[in-house]
Short mmCIF file of C-alpha atoms in Angstrom, two decimals:
data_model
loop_
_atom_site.label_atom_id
_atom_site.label_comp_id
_atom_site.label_asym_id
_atom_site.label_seq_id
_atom_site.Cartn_x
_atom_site.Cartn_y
_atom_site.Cartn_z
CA UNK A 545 -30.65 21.29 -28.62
CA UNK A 546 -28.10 24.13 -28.33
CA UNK A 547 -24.51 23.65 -29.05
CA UNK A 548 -21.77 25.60 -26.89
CA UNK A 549 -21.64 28.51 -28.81
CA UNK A 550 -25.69 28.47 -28.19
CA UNK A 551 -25.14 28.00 -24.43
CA UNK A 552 -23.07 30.62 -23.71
CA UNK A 553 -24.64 33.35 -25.23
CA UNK A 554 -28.03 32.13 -23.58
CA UNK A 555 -25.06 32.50 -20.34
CA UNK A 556 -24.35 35.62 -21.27
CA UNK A 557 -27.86 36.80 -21.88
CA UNK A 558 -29.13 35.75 -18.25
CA UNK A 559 -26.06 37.23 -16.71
CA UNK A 560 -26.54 40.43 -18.78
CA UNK A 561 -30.07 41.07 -17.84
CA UNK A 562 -29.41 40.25 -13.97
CA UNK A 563 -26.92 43.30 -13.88
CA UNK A 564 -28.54 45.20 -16.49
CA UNK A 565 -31.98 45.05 -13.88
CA UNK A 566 -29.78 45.44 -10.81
CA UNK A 567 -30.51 49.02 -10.25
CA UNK A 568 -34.02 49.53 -11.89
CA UNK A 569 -35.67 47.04 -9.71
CA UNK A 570 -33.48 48.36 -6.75
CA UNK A 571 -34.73 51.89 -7.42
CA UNK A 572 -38.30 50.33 -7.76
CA UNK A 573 -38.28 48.52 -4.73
CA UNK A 574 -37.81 51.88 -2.90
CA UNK A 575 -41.24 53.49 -4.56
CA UNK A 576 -43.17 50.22 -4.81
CA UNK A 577 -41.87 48.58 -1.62
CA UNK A 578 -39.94 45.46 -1.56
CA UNK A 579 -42.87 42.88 -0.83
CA UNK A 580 -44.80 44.04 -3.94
CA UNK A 581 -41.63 44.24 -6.04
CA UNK A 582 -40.95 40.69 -4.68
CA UNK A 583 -44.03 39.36 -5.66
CA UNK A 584 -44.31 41.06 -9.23
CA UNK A 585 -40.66 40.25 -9.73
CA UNK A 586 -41.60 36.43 -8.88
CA UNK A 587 -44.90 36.32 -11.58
CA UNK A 588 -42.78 37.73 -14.22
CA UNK A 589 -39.89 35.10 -13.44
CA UNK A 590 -42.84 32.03 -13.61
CA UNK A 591 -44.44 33.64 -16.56
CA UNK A 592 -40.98 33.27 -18.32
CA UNK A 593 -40.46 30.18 -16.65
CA UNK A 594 -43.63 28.66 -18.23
CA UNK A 595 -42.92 30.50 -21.85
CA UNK A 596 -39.58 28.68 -22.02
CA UNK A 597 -40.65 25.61 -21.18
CA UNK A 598 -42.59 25.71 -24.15
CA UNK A 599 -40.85 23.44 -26.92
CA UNK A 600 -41.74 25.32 -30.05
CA UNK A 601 -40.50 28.77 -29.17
CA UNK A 602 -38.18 30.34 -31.36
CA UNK A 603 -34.13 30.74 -30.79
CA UNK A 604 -34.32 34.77 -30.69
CA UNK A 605 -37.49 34.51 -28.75
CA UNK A 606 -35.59 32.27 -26.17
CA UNK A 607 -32.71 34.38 -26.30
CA UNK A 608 -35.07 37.46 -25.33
CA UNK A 609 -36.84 35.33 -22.36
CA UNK A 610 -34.00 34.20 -21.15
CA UNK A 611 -32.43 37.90 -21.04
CA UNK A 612 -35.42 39.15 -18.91
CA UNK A 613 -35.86 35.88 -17.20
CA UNK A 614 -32.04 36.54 -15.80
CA UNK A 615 -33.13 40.20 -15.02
CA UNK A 616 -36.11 39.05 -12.53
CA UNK A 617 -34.29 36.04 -10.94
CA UNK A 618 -31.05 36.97 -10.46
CA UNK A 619 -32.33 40.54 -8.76
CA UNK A 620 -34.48 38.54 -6.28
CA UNK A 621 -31.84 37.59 -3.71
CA UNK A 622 -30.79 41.03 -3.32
CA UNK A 623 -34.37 42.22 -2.59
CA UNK A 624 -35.28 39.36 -0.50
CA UNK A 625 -32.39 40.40 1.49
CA UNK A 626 -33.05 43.99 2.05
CA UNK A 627 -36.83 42.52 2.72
CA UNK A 628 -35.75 40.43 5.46
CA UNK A 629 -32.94 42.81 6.91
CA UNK A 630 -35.61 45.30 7.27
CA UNK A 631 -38.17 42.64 8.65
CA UNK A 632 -36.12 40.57 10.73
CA UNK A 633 -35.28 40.87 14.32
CA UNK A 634 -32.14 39.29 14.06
CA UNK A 635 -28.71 39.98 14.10
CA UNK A 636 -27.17 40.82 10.76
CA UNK A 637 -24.76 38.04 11.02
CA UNK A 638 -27.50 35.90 12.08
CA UNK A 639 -29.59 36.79 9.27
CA UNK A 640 -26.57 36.38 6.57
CA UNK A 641 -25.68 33.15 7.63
CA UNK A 642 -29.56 32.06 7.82
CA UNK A 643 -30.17 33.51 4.08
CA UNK A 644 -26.70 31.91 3.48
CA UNK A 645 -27.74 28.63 4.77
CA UNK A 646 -31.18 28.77 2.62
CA UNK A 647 -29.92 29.52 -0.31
CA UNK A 648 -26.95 26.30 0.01
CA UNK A 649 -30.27 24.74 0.65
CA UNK A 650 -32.26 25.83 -2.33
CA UNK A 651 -28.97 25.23 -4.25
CA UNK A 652 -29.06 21.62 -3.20
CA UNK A 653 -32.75 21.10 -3.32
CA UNK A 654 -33.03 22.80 -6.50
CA UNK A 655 -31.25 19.98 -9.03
CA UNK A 656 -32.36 17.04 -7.06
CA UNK A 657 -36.26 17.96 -7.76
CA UNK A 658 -35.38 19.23 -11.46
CA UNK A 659 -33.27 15.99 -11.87
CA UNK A 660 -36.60 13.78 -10.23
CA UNK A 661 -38.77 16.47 -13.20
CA UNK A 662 -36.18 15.48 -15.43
CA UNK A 663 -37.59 11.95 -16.18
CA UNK A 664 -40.62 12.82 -16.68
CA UNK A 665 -40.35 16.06 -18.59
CA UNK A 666 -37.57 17.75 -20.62
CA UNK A 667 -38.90 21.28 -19.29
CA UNK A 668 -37.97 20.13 -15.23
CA UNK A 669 -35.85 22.77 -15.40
CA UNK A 670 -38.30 25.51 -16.03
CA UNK A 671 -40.88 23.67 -14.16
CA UNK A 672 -39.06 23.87 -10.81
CA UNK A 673 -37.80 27.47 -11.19
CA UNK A 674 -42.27 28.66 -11.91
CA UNK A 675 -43.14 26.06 -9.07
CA UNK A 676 -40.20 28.16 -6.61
CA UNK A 677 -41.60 31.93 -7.97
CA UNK A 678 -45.06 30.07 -6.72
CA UNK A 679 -43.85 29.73 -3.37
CA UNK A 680 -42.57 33.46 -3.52
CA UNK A 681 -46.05 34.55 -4.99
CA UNK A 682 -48.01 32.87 -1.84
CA UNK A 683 -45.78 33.35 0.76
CA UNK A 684 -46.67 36.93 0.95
CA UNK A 685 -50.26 36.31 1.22
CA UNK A 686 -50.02 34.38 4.71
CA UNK A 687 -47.29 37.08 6.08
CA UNK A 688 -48.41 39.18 9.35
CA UNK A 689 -48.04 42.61 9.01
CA UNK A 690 -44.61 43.16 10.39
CA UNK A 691 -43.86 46.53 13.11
CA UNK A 692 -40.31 45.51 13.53
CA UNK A 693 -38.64 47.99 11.39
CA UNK A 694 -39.62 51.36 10.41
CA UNK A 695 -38.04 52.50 6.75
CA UNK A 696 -36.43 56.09 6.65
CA UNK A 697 -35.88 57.16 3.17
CA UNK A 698 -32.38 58.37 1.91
CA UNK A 699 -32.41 62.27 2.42
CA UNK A 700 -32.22 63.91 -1.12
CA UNK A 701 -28.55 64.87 -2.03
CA UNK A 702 -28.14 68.70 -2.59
CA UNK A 703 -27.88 69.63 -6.23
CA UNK A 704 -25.20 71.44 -7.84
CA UNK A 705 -26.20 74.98 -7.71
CA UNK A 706 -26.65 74.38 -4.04
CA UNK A 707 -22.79 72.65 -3.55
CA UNK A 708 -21.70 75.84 -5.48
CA UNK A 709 -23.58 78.53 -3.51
CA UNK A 710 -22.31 76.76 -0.32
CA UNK A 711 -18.88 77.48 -1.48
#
């Protein structure tokens, strides 16, 4: 067990490594594509998952896991997102309030199954978030191909010699 001091640097370590990824994994999704970066995103958040659920695992170890664990899951709505703003034939305030509706319903889902886990396991927690990054990893696999959107890259900016000589 972890006292408060313990708990809110493990806080501060999963809310460090979710804006510390923020912009890698965005710039990855761009040369990867989103769906892969999804669904590699996902097996490194369960493979964390299942390492902390292990009981004997060292505090700096845990600290560490929990650092990168907070980088992969707390990037994943952002991607997801851009995924299904590119995907999606809907209205972008019909999409928002959709993904807004899911996620109140993951949010509510989410403690009720680790709380049911909970009696049977002191890991629920863990448990729940590698059985969700499951459902991320297969989804994928059943997808059709979508033709909805077509993705046009950012044009490259002009470098500085070039702003100069424009000048």
């Amino acid at each position: 067990g972890f006292g408060l001091l313990e708990i809110g640097f493990l806080m501060n370590a999963v809310v460090l490594g979710g804006a510390i990824c923020q912009l890698p994994l965005g710039m990855a999704s761009d040369w990867l594509g989103r769906t892969r970066l999804i669904v590699l995103t996902a097996a490194v958040n369960l493979s964390l998952a299942l390492l902390m659920a292990y009981p004997g695992l060292p505090d700096a170890v845990f600290y560490a896991t929990m650092f990168f664990y907070g980088g992969s899951s707390l990037t994943l709505y952002a991607v997801c997102a851009a995924e299904a703003n590119d995907k999606s034939s809907l209205s972008r305030v019909q999409l928002a309030a959709l993904l807004l509706l899911m996620n109140g319903a993951g949010s509510a889902l989410g403690p009720l199954v680790t709380g049911l886990l909970a009696e049977i396991t002191p890991a629920a927690m863990f448990i729940t978030a590698a059985l969700s990054m499951a459902v991320l990893i297969i989804v994928p696999v059943f997808q059709r191909p979508s033709t909805t959107a077509e993705i046009v890259p950012f044009p490259t900016p002009p470098s500085h010699e070039e702003l100069d000589r424009a000048a």
